[in-house]
Coordinates of C-alpha atoms in Angstrom, one line a residue:
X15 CA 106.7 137.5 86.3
X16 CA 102.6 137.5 87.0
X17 CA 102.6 134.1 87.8
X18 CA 104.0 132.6 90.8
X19 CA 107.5 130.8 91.4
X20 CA 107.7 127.1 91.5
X21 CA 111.7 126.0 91.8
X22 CA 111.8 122.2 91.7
X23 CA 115.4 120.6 91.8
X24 CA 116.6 117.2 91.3
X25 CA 120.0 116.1 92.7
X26 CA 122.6 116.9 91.1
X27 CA 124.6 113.1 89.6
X28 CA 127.7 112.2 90.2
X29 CA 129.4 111.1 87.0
X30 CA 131.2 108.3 88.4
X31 CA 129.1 106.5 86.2
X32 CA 126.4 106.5 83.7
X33 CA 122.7 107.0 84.4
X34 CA 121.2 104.8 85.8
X35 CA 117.3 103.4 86.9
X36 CA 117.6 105.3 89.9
X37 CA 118.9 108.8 88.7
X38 CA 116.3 108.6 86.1
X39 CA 113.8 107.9 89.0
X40 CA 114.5 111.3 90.4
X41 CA 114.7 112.7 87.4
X42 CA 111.2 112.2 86.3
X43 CA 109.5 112.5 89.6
X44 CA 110.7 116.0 89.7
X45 CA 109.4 116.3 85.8
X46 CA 106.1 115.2 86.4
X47 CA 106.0 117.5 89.3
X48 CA 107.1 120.4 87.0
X49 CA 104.7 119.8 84.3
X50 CA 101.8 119.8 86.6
X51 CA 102.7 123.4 88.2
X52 CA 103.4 124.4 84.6
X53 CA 99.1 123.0 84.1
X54 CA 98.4 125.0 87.6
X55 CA 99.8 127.8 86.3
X56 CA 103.2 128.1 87.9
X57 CA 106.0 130.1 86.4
X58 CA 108.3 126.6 87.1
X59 CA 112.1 126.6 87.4
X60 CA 113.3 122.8 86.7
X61 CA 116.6 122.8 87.4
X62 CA 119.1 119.0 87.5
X63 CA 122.7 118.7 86.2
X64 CA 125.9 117.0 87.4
X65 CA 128.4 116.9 90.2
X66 CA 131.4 116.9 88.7
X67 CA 134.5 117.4 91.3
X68 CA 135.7 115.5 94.2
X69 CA 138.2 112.8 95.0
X70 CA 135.5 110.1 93.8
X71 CA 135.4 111.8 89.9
X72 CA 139.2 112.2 90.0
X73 CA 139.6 108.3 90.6
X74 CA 137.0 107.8 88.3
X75 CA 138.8 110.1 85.8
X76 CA 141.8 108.0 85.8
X77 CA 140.7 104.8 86.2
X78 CA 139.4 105.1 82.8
X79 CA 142.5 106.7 81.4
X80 CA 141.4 110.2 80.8
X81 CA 143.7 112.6 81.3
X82 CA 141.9 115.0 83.4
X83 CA 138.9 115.0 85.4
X84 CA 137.7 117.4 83.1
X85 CA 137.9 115.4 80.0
X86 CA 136.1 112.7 82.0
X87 CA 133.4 115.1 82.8
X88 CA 132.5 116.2 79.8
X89 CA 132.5 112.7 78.2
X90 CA 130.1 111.6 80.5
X91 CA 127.3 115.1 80.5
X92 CA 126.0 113.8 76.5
X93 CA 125.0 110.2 78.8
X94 CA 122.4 112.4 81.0
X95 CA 121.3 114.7 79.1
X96 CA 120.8 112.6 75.9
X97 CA 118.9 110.2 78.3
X98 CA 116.8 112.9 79.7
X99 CA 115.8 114.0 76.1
X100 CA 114.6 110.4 75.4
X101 CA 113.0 110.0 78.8
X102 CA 111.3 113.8 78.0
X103 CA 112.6 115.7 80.8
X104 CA 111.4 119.2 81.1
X105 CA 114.1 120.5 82.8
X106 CA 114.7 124.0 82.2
X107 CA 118.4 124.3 83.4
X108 CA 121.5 121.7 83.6
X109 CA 124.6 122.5 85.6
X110 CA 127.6 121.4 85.8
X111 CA 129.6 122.3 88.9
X112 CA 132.5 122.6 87.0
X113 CA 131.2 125.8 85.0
X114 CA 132.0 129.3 85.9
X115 CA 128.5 130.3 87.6
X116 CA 129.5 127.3 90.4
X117 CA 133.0 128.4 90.9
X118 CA 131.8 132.4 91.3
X119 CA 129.0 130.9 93.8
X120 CA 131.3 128.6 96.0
X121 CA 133.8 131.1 96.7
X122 CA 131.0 133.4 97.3
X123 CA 129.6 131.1 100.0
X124 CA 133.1 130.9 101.3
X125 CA 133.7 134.5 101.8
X126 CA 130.0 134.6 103.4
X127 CA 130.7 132.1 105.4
X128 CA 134.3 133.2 107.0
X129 CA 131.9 136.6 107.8
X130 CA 128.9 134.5 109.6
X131 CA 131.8 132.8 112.1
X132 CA 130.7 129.4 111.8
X133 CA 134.3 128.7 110.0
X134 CA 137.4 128.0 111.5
X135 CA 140.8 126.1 110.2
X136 CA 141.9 123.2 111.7
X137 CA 143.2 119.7 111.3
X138 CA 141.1 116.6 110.2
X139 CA 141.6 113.2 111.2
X140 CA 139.2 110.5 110.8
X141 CA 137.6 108.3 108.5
X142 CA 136.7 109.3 104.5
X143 CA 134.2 107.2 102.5
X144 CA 135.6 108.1 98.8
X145 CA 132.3 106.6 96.9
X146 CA 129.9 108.4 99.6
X147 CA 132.1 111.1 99.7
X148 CA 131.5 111.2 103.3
X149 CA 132.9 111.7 106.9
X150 CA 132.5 109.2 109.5
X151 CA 133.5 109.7 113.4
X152 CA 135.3 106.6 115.6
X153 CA 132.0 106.2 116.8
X154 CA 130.3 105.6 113.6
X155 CA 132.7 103.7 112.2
X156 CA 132.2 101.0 115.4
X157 CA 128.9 100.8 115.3
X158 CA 129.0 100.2 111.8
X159 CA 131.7 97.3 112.0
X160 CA 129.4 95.7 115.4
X161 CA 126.5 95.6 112.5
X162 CA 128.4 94.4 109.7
X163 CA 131.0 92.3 110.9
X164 CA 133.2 94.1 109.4
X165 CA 135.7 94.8 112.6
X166 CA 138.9 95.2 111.6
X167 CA 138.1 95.9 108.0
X168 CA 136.5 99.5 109.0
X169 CA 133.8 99.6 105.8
X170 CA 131.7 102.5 105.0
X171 CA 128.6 102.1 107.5
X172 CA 126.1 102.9 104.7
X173 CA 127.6 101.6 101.2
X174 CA 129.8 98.6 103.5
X175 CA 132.7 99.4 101.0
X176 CA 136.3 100.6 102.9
X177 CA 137.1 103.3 104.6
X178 CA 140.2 105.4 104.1
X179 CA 142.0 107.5 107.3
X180 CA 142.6 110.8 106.2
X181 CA 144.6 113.2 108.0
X182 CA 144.5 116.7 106.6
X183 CA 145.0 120.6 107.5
X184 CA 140.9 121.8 106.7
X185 CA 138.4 124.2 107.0
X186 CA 135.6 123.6 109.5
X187 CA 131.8 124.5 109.2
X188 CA 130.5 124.7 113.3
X189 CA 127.6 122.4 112.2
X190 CA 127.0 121.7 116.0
X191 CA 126.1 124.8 116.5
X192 CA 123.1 124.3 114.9
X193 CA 121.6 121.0 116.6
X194 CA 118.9 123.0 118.4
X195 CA 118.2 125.1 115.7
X196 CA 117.7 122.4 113.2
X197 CA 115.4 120.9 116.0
X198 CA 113.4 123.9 116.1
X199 CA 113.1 124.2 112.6
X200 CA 111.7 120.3 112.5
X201 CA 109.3 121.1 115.3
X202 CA 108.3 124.2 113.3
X203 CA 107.9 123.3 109.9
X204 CA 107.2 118.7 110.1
X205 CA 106.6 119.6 106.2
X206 CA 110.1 120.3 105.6
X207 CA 111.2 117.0 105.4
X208 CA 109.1 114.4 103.3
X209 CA 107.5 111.8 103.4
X210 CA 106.8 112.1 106.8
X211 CA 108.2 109.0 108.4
X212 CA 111.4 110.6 107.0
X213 CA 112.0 113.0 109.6
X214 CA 112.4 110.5 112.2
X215 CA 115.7 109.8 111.1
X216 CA 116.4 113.2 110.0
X217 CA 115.7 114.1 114.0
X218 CA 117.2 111.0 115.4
X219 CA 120.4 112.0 113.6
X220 CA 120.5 115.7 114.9
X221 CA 119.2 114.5 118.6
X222 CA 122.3 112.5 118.7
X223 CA 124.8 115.4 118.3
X224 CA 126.7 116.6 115.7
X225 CA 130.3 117.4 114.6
X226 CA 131.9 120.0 112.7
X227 CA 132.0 119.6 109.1
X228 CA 135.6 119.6 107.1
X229 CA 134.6 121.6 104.5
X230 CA 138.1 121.6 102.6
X231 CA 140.8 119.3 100.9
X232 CA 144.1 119.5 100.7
X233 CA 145.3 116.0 99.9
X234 CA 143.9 116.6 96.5
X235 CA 143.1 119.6 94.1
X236 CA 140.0 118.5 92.1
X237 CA 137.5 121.1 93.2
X238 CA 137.0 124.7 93.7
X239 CA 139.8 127.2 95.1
X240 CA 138.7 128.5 98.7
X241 CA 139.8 132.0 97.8
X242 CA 142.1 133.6 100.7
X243 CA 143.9 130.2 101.2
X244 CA 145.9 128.4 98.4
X245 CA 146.1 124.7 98.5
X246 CA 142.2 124.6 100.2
X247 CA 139.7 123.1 97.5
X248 CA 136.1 122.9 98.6
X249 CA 134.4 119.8 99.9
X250 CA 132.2 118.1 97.0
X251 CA 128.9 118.1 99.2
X252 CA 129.7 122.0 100.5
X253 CA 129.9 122.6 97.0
X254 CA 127.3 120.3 95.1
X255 CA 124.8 121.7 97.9
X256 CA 125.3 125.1 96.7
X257 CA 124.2 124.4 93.4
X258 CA 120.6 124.7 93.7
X259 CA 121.1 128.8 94.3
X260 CA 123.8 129.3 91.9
X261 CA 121.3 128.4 89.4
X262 CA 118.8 130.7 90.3
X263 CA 121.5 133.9 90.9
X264 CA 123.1 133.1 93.9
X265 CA 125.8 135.8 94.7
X266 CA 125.8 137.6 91.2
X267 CA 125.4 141.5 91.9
X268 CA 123.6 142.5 88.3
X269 CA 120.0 143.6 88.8
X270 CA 118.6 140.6 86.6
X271 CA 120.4 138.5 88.7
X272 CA 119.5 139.6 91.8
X273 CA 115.6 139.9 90.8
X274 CA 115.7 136.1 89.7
X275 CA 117.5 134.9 93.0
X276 CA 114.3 137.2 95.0
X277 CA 111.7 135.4 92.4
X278 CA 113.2 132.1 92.3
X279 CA 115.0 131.4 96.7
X280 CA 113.6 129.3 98.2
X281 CA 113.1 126.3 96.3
X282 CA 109.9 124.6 96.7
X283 CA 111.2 121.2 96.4
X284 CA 114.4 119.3 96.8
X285 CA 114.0 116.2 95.3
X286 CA 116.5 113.4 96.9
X287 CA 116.8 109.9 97.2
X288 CA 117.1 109.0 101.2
X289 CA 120.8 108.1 101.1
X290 CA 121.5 111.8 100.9
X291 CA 118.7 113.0 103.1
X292 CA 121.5 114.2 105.7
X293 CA 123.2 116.1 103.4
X294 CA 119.7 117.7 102.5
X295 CA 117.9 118.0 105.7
X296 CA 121.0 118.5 108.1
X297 CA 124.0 120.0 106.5
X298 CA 122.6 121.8 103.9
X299 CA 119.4 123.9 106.2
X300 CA 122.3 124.6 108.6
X301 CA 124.8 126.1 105.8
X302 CA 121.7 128.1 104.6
X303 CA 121.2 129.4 108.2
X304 CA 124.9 130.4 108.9
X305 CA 124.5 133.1 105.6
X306 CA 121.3 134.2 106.3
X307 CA 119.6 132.9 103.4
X308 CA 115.8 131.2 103.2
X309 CA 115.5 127.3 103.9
X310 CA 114.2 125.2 100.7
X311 CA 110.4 124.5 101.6
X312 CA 110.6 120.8 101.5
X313 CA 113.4 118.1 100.5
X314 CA 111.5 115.0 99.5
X315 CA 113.1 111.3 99.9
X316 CA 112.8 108.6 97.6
X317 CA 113.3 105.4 98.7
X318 CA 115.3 102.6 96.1
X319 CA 114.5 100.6 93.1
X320 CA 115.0 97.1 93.9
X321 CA 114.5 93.7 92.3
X322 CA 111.1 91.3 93.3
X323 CA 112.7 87.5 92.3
X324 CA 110.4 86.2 90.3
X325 CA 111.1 82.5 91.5
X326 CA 110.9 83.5 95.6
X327 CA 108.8 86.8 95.3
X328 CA 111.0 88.6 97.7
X329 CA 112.8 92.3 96.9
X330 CA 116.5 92.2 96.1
X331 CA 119.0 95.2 95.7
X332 CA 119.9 95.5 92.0
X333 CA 123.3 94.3 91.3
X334 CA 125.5 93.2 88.3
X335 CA 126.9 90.6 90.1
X336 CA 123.4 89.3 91.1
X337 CA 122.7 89.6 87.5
X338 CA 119.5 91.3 88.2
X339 CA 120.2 94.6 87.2
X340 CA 117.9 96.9 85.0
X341 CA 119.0 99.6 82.5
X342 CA 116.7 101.9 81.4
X343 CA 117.1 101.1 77.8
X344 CA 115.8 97.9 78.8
X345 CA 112.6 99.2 80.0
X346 CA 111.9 101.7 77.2
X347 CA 112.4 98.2 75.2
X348 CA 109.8 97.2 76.6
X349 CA 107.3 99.8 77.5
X350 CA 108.1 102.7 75.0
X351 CA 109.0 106.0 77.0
X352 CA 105.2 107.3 78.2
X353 CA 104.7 103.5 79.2
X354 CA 108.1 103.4 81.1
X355 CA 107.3 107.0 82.7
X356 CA 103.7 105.7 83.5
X357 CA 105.2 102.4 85.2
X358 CA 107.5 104.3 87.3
X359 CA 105.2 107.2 88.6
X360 CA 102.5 105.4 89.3
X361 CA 102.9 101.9 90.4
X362 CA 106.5 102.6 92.8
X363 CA 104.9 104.6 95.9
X364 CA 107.1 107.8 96.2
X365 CA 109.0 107.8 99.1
X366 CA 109.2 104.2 100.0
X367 CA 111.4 101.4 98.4
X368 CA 110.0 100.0 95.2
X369 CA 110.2 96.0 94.4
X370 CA 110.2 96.8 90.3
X371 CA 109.5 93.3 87.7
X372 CA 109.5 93.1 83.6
X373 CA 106.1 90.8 85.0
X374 CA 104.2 93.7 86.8
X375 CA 105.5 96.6 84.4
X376 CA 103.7 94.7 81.6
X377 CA 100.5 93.7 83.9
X378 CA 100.4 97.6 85.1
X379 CA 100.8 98.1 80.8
X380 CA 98.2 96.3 79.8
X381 CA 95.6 97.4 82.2
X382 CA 95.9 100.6 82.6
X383 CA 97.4 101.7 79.0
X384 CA 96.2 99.3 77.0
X385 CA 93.0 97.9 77.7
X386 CA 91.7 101.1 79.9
X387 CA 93.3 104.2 78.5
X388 CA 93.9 103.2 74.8
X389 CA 90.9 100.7 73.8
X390 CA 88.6 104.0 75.2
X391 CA 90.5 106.6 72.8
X392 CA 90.5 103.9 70.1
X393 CA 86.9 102.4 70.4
X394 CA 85.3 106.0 71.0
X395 CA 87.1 107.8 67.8
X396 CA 86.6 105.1 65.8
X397 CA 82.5 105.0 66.4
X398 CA 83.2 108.9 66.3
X399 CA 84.2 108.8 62.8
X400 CA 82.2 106.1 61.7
X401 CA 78.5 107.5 63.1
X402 CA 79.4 111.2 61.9
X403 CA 81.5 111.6 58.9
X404 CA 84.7 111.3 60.4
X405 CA 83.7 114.4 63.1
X406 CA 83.2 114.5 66.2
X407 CA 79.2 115.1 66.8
X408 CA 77.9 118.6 67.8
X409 CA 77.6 119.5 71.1
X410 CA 74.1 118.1 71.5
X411 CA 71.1 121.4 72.5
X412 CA 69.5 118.3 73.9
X413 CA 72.0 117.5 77.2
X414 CA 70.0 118.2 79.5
X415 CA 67.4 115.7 78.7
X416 CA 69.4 112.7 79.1
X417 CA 71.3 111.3 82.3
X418 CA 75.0 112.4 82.3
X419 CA 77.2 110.5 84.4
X420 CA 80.5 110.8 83.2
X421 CA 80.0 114.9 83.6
X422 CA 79.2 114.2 87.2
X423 CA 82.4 112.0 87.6
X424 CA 84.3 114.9 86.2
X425 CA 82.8 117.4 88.9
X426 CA 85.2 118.1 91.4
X427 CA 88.1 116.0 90.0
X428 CA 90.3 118.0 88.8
X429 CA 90.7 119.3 92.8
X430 CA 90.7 115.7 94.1
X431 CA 93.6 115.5 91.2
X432 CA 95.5 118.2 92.7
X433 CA 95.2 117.2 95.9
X434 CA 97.1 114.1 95.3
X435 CA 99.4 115.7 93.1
X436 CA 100.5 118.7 95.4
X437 CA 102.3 116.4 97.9
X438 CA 103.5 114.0 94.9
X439 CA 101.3 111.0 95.9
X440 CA 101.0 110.1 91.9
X441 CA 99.4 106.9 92.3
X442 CA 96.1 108.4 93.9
X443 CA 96.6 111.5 91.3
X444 CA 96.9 108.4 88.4
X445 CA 93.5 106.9 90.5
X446 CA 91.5 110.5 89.6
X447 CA 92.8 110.3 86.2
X448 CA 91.2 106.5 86.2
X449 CA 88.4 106.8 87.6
X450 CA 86.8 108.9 84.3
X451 CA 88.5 106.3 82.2
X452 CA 87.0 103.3 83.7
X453 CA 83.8 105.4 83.8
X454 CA 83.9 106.0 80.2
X455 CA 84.5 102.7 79.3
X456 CA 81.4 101.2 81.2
X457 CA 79.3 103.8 79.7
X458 CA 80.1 102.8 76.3
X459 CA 78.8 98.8 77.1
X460 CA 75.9 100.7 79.6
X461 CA 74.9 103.1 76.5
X462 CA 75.2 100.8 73.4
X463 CA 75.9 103.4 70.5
X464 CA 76.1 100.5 68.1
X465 CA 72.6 99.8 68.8
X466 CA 71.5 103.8 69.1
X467 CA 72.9 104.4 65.7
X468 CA 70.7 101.5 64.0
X469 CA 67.6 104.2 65.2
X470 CA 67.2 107.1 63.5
X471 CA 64.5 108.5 66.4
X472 CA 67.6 108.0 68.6
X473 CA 70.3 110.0 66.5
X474 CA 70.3 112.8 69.2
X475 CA 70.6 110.5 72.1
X476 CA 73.7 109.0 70.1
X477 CA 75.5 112.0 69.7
X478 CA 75.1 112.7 73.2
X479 CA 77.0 109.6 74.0
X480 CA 79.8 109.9 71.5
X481 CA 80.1 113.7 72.4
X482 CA 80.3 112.4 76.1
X483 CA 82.7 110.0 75.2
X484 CA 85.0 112.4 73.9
X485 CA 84.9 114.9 76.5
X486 CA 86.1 112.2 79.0
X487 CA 89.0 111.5 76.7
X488 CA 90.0 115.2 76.7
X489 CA 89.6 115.9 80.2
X490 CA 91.9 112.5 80.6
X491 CA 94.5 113.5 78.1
X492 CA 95.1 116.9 80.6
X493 CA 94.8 115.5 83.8
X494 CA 97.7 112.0 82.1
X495 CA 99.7 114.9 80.4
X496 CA 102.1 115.0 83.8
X497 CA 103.0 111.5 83.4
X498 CA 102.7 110.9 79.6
X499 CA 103.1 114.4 77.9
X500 CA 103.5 112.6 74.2
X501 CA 100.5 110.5 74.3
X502 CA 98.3 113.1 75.6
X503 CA 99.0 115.8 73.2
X504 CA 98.4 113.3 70.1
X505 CA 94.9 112.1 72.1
X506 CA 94.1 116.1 72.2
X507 CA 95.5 116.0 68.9
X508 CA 92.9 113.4 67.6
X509 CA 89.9 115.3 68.3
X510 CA 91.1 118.1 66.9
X511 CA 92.3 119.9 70.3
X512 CA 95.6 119.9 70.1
X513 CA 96.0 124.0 70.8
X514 CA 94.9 122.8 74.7
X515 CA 98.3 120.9 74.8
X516 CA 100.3 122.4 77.5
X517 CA 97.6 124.4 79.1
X518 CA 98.6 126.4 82.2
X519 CA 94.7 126.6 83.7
X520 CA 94.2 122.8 84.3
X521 CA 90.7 123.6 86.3
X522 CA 89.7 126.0 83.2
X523 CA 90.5 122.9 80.8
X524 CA 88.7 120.3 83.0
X525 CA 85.5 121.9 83.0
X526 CA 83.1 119.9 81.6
X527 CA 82.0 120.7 78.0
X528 CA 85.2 121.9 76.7
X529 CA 85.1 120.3 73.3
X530 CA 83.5 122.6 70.9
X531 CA 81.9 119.3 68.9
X532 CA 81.5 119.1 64.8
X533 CA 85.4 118.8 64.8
X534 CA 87.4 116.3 62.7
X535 CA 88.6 113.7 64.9
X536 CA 91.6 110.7 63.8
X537 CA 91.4 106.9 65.2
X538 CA 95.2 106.5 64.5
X539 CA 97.0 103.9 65.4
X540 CA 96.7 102.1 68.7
X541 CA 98.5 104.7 71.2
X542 CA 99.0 102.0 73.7
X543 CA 99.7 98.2 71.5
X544 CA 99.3 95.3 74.0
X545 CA 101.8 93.7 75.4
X546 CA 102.3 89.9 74.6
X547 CA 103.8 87.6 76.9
X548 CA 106.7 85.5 75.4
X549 CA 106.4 82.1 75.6

């Protein structure tokens, strides 16, 4: 284990449901995270999976005539995980919280927890959103039905569907005990929660006080045991939370266990969408700090994939019933896999709400993929193999004599790169990426090989250009590998580079003057075909 840890998570999906836009928008925001470490040289831990008990799966179980939650389950893990093959997911684990490793760790946790003394049984009474699987106070529940209209109704105050009362005997977590803590640890460490703007409802949550937790069910047995008290099963969230250390060793005693929980705890990233920042940046920090383990380093929120109407240009929440709705089957239709992952990364801002359009993914497409990206691999390889036999050109002795400025472009990028892509800002990491791209294109009109290879005095200043030309496209193909790893390994394949796929020094393999030159390089077909508008 020379290199260093880098533990990236995604949440955990409830299988209530198939996979949908937005699970596949976590998903691969924590991928192309993971396969840049892996370039920086990170020893990466990708871990995702599925949530699997609770009184929302048991409903969902029935409703669709299974008979168990169990059966259910496992009928609905080949939807995620073939999806996450197509959509070339890197994720090194998948877990299921209904496997043994979970069950060990959550009554692990429970015995740690009745030892810290931030647990004590009592009765709950109060409001249960089933599809949230969430706990609401009086309080909440008013405010909620003031905003919504909904008084008399009492809906949930976040997904507006109904409440349930639940009275029930139940563990409880002292999670007010922690409010000033939690506030400290804010005030300490503003990086924890991300983006930024984030924490002010994080904070604003804690600042206004908070309850004890029911952490236990007894109206229904679809979870985990709590160990020293039969008829207890564990609440889905103080469970599902848990999974992030069960897959790294959490509460195994072997020595291989216990060396990958000290290699792997904390995580670096939690990756979330903002409805379950609470869970994340509240409930979860303050179970970590009642056992005495290390706090994740940062849980970063996603904001939600809506709708722009093409008729009045405004965002709209994806619905059936509005029609609107977008599969992701539907967008690899239309964009092929890289082009979908390419969309997604770089044109929805991380961390804000995305207005998403079949008219902008194919505008974004055909700029950036087809006419940028593509027409430089295809125009340069093809004058490659036309000018020099079907290689690429020597590495000219001569470089220094003519002007270079696609080298001094390259200079420094690969830093401006990771700048952007350390705190996942992917469009200004796809800008780097660009900027040698569009570079490379204007050289080619700026340069004229056509011309240069009708003069034989010129034959050295043409192989400069090509070989120029070519080292732009494989500096590219790295620094695109995050968001497209398919397309960049057959552009490294093409000029006869493809042993640099999956490098884990991206500065060594940006450094200008890489390609060794005399190679055979491959136009291929068009990477990147463009995209024609129906009429």
């Amino acid at each position: 284990m020379s290199k260093p840890s880098f533990f990236i998570t995604t949440p955990i999906y409830y299988v209530n449901a198939a996979p949908h836009l937005g699970t596949a928008y976590s998903t691969i925001l924590a991928d192309v995270q993971a396969r840049y470490r892996r370039a920086m040289g990170y020893d990466v831990k990708f871990l995702t999976g599925m949530d699997e008990h609770g009184e929302k799966v048991a409903e969902a179980a029935e409703q669709h005539g299974f008979d168990s939650p169990q059966a259910w389950c496992d009928s609905q893990a080949p939807l995620f995980q073939d999806l996450w093959k197509t959509l070339e997911i890197s994720n090194d684990d998948f877990i299921r919280t209904t496997e043994p490793r979970q069950h060990h760790a959550v009554q692990y946790l429970w015995e740690r927890m009745q030892e810290s003394g931030y647990l004590y049984k009592g009765s709950y009474d109060g409001w249960y959103c089933v599809p949230d699987e969430t706990y609401y106070t009086d309080n909440q529940v008013k405010k909620g039905d003031e905003e919504y209209g909904s008084v008399g109704q009492h809906l949930c105050p976040d997904c507006h569907r109904p409440l349930e009362r639940v009275q029930e005997e139940s563990y409880f977590f002292k999670l007010s005990a922690f409010q000033d803590k939690l506030l400290a640890l804010y005030d300490e460490h503003p990086e924890f929660v991300q983006p930024d703007f984030r924490m002010n409802e994080v904070r604003s949550f804690v600042e206004g006080g908070l309850n004890d937790l029911s952490v236990s069910r007894t109206s229904f047995d679809w979870g985990v045991p709590v160990p020293f008290d039969d008829g207890h099963v564990t609440y889905v969230w103080f469970d599902a939370l848990l999974n992030y250390m069960t897959a790294v060793g959490y509460g195994l005693d072997d020595d291989a266990s216990k060396a990958e929980f000290a290699f792997r705890w904390p995580a670096q990233y939690h990756i979330v969408g903002k409805d379950i920042i609470r869970f994340h940046c509240v409930i979860w920090p303050a179970m970590l700090m009642a056992i005495g383990e290390s706090l994740p380093e940062h849980v970063f929120a996603h904001g939600f994939l809506t709708v722009r109407n093409s008729e009045t240009g405004k965002a709209e929440k994806m619905s059936k019933s509005r029609g609107n709705a977008i599969a992701p089957q539907d967008v690899i239709d239309l964009l092929g896999v890289e082009g979908y992952r390419y969309y997604f990364m770089t044109d929805v801002v991380p961390g804000t709400d995305g207005a998403i359009s079949f008219e902008r993914m194919e505008q974004v497409y055909n700029a950036d993929l087809a006419n940028s990206w593509g027409n430089l691999i295809s125009r340069s390889l093809n004058m490659s193999a036309k000018y020099f036999d079907g290689c690429a050109p020597a590495k000219p002795a001569s470089a220094d004599a003519f002007d270079n400025p696609l080298a001094k472009i390259a200079d420094g990028l690969v830093d401006r790169y990771a700048a952007a892509m350390d705190v996942l800002d992917y469009g200004a990491g796809k800008d780097v990426a660009m900027e040698l791209i569009h570079a490379a294109n204007h050289y080619i009109e700026d340069s004229e090989p056509w011309a240069l290879a009708k003069d034989e005095a010129k034959a050295d200043q043409l192989a400069f250009v090509i070989y120029n030309l070519l080292e732009a496209i494989r500096i590219s193909a790295h620094l695109l590998e995050p968001f497209m790893p398919t397309t960049s390994a057959e552009a490294l394949r093409r000029i006869s580079c493809e042993a640099e796929a999956g490098n884990d020094n991206l500065a060594e393999a940006c450094v200008w003057g890489g390609l060794a030159g005399g190679v055979p390089v491959e136009k291929g077909d068009a990477l990147f075909p463009r995209l024609q508008k129906n009429d």
